[in-house]
mmCIF file of C-alpha atoms in Angstrom:
data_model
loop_
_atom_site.group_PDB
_atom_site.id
_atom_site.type_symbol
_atom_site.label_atom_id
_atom_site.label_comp_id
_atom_site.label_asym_id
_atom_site.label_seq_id
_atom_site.Cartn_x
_atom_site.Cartn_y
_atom_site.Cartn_z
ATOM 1 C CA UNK A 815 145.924 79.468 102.418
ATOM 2 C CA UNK A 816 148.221 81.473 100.086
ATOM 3 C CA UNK A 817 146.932 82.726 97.023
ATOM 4 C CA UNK A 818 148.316 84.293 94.291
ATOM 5 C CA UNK A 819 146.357 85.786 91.093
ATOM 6 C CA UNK A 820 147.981 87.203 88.168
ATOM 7 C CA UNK A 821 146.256 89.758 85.976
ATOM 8 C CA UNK A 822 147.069 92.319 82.914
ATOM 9 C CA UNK A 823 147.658 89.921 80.455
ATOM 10 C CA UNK A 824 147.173 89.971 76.809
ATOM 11 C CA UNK A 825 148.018 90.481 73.071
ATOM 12 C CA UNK A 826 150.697 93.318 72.360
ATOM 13 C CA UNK A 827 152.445 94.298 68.979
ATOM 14 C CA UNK A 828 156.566 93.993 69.147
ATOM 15 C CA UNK A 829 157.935 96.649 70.595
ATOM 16 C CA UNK A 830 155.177 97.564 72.930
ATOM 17 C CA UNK A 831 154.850 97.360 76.222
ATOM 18 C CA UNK A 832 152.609 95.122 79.022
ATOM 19 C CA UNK A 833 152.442 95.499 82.729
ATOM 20 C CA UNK A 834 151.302 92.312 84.604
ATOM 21 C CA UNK A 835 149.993 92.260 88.214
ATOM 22 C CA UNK A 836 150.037 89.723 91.021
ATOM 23 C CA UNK A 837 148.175 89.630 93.872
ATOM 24 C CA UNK A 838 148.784 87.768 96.894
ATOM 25 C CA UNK A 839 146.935 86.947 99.854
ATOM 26 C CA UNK A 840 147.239 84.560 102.625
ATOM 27 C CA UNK A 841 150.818 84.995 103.726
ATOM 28 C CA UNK A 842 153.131 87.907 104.649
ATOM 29 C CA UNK A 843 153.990 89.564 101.503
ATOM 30 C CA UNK A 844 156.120 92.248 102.964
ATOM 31 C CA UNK A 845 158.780 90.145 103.768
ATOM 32 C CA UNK A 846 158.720 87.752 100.748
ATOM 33 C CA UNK A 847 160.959 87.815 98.185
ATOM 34 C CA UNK A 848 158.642 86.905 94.657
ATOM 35 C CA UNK A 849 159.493 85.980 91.285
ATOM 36 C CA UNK A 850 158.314 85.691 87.535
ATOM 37 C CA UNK A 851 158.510 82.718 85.881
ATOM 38 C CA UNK A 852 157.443 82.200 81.971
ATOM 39 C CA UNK A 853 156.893 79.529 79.867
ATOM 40 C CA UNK A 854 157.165 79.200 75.689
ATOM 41 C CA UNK A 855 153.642 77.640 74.287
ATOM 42 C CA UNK A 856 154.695 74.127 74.487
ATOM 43 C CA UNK A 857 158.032 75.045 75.959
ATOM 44 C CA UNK A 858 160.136 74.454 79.540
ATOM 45 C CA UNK A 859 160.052 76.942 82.280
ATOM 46 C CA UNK A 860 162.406 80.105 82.595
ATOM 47 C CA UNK A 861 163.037 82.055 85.523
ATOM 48 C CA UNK A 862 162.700 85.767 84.747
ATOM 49 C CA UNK A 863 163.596 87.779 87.503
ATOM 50 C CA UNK A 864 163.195 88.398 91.891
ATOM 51 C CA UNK A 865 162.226 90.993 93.654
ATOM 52 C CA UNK A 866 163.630 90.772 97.370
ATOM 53 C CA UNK A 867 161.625 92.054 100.520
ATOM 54 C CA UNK A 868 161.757 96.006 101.228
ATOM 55 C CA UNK A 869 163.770 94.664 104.352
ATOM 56 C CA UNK A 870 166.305 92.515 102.394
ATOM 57 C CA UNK A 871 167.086 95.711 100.428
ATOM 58 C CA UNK A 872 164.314 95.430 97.840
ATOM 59 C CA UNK A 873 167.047 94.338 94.778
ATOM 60 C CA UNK A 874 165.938 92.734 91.862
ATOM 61 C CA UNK A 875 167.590 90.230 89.889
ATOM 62 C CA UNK A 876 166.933 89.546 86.134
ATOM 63 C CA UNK A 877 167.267 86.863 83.310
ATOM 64 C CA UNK A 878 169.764 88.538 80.421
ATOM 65 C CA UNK A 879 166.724 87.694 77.895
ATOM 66 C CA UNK A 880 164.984 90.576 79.822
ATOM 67 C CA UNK A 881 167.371 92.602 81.826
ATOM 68 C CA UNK A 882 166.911 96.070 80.652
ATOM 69 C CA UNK A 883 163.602 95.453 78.798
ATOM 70 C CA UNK A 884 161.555 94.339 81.803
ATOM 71 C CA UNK A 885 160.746 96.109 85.911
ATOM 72 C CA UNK A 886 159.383 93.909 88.516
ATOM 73 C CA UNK A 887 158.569 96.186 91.215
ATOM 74 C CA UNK A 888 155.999 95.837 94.450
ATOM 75 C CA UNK A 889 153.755 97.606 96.093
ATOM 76 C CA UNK A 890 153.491 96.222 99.968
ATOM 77 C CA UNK A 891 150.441 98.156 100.899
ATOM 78 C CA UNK A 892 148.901 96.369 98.175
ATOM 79 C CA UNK A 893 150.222 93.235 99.058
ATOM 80 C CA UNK A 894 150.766 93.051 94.923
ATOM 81 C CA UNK A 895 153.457 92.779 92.510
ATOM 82 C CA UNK A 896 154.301 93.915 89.059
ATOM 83 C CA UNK A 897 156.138 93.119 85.995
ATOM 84 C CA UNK A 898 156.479 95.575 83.746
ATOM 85 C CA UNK A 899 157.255 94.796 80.241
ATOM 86 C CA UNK A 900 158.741 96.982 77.578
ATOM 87 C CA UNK A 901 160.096 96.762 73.909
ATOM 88 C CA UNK A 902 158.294 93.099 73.549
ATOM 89 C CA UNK A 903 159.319 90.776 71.379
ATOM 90 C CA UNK A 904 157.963 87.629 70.023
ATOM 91 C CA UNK A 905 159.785 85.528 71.998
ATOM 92 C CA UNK A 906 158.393 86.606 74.997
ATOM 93 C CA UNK A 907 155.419 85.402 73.793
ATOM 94 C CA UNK A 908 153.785 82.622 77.167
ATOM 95 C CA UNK A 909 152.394 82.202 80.305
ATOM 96 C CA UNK A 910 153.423 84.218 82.896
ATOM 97 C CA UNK A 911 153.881 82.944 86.549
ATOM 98 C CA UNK A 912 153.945 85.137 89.870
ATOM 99 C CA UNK A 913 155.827 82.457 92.059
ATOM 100 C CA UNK A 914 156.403 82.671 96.172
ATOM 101 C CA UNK A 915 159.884 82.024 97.454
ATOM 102 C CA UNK A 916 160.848 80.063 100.316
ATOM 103 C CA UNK A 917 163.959 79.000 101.442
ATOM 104 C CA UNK A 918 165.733 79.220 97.484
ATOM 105 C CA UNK A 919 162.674 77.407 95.996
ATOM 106 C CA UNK A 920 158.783 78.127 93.811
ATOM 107 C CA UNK A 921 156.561 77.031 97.108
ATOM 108 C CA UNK A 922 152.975 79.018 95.627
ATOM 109 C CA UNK A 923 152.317 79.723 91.662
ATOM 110 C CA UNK A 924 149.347 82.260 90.357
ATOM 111 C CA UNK A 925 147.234 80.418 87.929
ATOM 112 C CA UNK A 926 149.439 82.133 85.072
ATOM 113 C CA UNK A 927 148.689 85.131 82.617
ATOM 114 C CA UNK A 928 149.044 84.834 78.608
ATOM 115 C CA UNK A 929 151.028 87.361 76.857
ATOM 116 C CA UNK A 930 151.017 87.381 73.102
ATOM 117 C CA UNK A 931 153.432 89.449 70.753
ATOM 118 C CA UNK A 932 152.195 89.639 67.363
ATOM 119 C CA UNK A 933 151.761 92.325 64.634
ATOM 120 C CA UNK B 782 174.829 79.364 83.941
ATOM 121 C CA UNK B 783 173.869 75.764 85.434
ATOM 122 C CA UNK B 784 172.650 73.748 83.220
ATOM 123 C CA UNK B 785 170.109 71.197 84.136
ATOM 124 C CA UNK B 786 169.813 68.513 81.838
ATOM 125 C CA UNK B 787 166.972 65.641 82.453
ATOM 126 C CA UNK B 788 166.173 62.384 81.000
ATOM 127 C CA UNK B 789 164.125 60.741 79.608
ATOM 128 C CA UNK B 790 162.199 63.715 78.048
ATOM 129 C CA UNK B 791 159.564 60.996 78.146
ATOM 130 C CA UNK B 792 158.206 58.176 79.838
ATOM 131 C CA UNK B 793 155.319 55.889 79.276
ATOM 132 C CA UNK B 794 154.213 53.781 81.921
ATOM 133 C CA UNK B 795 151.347 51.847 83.911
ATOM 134 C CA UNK B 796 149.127 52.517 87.215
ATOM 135 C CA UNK B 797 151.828 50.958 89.661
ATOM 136 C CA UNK B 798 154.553 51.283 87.802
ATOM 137 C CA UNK B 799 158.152 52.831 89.959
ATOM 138 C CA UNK B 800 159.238 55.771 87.203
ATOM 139 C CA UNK B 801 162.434 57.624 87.798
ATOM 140 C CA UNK B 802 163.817 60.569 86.630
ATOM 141 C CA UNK B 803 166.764 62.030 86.717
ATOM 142 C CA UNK B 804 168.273 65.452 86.613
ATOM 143 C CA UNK B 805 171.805 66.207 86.252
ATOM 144 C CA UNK B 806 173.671 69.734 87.095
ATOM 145 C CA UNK B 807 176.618 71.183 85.000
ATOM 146 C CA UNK B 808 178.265 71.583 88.506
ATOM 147 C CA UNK B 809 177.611 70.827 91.883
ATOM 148 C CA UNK B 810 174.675 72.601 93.376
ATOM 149 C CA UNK B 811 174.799 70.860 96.947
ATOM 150 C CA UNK B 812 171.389 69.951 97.303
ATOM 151 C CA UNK B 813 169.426 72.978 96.077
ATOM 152 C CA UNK B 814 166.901 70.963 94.385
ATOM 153 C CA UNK B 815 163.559 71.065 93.371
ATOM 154 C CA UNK B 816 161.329 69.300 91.512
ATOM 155 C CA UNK B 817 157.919 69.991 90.287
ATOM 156 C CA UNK B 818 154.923 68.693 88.622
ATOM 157 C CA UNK B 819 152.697 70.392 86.183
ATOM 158 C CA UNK B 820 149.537 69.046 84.369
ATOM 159 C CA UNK B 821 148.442 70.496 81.231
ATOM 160 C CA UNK B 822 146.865 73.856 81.507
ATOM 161 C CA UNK B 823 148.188 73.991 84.968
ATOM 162 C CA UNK B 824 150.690 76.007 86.908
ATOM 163 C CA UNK B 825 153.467 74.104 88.461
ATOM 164 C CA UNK B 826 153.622 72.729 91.602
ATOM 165 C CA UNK B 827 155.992 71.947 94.177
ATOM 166 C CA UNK B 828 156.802 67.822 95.319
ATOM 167 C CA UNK B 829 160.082 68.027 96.161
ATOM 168 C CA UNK B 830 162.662 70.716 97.333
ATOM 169 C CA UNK B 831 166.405 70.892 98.870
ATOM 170 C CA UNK B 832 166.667 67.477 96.927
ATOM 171 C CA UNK B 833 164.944 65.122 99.192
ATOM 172 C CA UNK B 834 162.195 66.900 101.259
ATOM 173 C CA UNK B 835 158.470 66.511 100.698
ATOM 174 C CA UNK B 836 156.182 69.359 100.337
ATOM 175 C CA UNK B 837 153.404 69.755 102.363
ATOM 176 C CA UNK B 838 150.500 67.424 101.056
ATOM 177 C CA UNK B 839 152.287 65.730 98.348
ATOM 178 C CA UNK B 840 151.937 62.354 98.284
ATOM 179 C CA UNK B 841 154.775 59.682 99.901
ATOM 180 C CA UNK B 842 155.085 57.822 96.928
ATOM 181 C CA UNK B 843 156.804 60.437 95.611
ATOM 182 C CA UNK B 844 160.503 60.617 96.881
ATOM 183 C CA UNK B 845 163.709 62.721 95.850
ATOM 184 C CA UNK B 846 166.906 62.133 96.250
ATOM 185 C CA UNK B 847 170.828 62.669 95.282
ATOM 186 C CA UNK B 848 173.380 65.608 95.699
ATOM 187 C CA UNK B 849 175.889 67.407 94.188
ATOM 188 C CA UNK B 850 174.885 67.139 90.039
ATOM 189 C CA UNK B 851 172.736 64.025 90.067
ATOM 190 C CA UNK B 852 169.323 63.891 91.342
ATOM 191 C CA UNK B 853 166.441 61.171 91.199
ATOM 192 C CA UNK B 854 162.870 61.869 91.888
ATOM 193 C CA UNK B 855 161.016 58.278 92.108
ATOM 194 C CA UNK B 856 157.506 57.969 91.866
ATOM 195 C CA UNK B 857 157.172 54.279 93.550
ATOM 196 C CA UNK B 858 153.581 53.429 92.670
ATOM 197 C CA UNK B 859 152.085 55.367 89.825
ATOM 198 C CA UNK B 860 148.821 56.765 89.785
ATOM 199 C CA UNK B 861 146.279 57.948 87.013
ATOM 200 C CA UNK B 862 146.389 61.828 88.379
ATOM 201 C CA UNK B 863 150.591 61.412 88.169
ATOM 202 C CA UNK B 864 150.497 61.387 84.458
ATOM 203 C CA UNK B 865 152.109 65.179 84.106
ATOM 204 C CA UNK B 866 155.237 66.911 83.144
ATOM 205 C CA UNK B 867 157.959 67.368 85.548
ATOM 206 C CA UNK B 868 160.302 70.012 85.791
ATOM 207 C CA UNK B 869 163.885 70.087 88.325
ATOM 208 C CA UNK B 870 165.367 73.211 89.155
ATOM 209 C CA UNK B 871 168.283 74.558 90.734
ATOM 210 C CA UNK B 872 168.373 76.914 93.344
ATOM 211 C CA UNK B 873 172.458 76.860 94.307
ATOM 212 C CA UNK B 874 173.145 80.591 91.574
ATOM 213 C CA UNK B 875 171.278 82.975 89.742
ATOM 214 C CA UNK B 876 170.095 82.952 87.017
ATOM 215 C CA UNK B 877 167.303 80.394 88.646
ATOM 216 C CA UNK B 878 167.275 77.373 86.005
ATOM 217 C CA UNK B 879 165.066 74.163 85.561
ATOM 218 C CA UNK B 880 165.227 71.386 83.298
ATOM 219 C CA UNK B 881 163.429 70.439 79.809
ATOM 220 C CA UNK B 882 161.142 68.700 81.970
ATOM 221 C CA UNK B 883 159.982 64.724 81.310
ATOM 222 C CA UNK B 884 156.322 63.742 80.297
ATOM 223 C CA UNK B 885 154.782 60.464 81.926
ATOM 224 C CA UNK B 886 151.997 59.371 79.683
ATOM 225 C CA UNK B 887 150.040 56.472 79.911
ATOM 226 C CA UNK B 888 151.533 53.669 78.399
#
């Protein structure tokens, strides 16, 4: 059984900076691409950005909310991921999800992490 | 972008009720699909995906359908533990986008 657990969540003044992890066990992880996925208090979902397997090139692809403010990054031997988070705003205020990816679509969610952004 | 637009935003409805939903693209996204459910305080999860096919352990009642820019996803008999939010999305370009979701409350 996959599982995925997110951790590193919190409360962060704007401007500061977060790092969120995601572990995953159950499946290969090494050759999974992953995502983020956040969602507003009371909101929709948004896709933040992918991370592609080491042997797909490793790219990452990001939402323009967070492209150049936010990392995802992976560490195989750890079977974990990471989203690192810089120059927070309130709007990024939500639950973050560490999603699998299989075949274009969300197939295994973590249980989601809450980031808040206030002064 | 794609834009996925769904309606209703709501539904209320009985135990045994068929609900539809329906999710519409900005432009054709073949039948990269998905649609999810998520219960309050819950993450998502995965019925449907590539527009018609079941996931693993999800129940038959639910079905998906459509290609293109209009989708369905048809719950034929309701149940209590269906009363959730659900969310398409599209997987055809990046940036990854899903719908305002629709709520199915009890009516």
């Amino acid at each position: 059984e996959v599982q995925v657990v997110e951790s590193g969540g919190g409360l962060v003044t704007p401007g500061g900076s977060l790092r969120l992890s995601c572990a995953v066990s159950g499946f290969s992880f090494s050759h999974a691409w992953m995502n983020w996925v956040r969602q507003a208090p009371g909101k929709g979902l948004e896709w933040i950005g992918i991370i592609k397997s080491k042997s797909d090139g490793g790219t990452t692809a990001y939402a323009a909310p967070v492209k150049g403010r936010f990392v995802i990054s992976r560490d195989d031997s750890k079977n974990t991921l990471y989203l690192q988070m810089n120059n927070l705003q309130t709007d990024d205020r939500g639950i973050y999800y560490c999603t699998t990816y299989d075949s274009y679509f969300f197939d295994s969610w973590g249980q989601g992490m809450l980031v808040t952004v206030s002064s | 972008d794609i834009q996925m637009t769904q309606s209703p935003s709501s539904v209320s409805a009985s135990v045994g009720d068929r609900v539809s939903i329906t999710c519409r693209a900005s432009q054709g996204i073949s039948s990269l699909l998905a649609w999810y459910q998520q219960k309050p305080g819950k993450a998502p999860k995965l019925l449907i995906y590539a527009a018609s096919s079941l996931q693993s352990g999800v129940p038959s009642r639910f079905s998906g359908s459509g290609s293109g820019t209009d989708f369905i996803l048809t719950i034929s008999s309701l149940q209590p533990e269906d009363f959730a939010t659900y969310f398409c999305q599209q997987a055809y370009s990046f940036p990854v986008t899903f719908g305002g979701g629709t709520k199915v409350e009890i009516k």
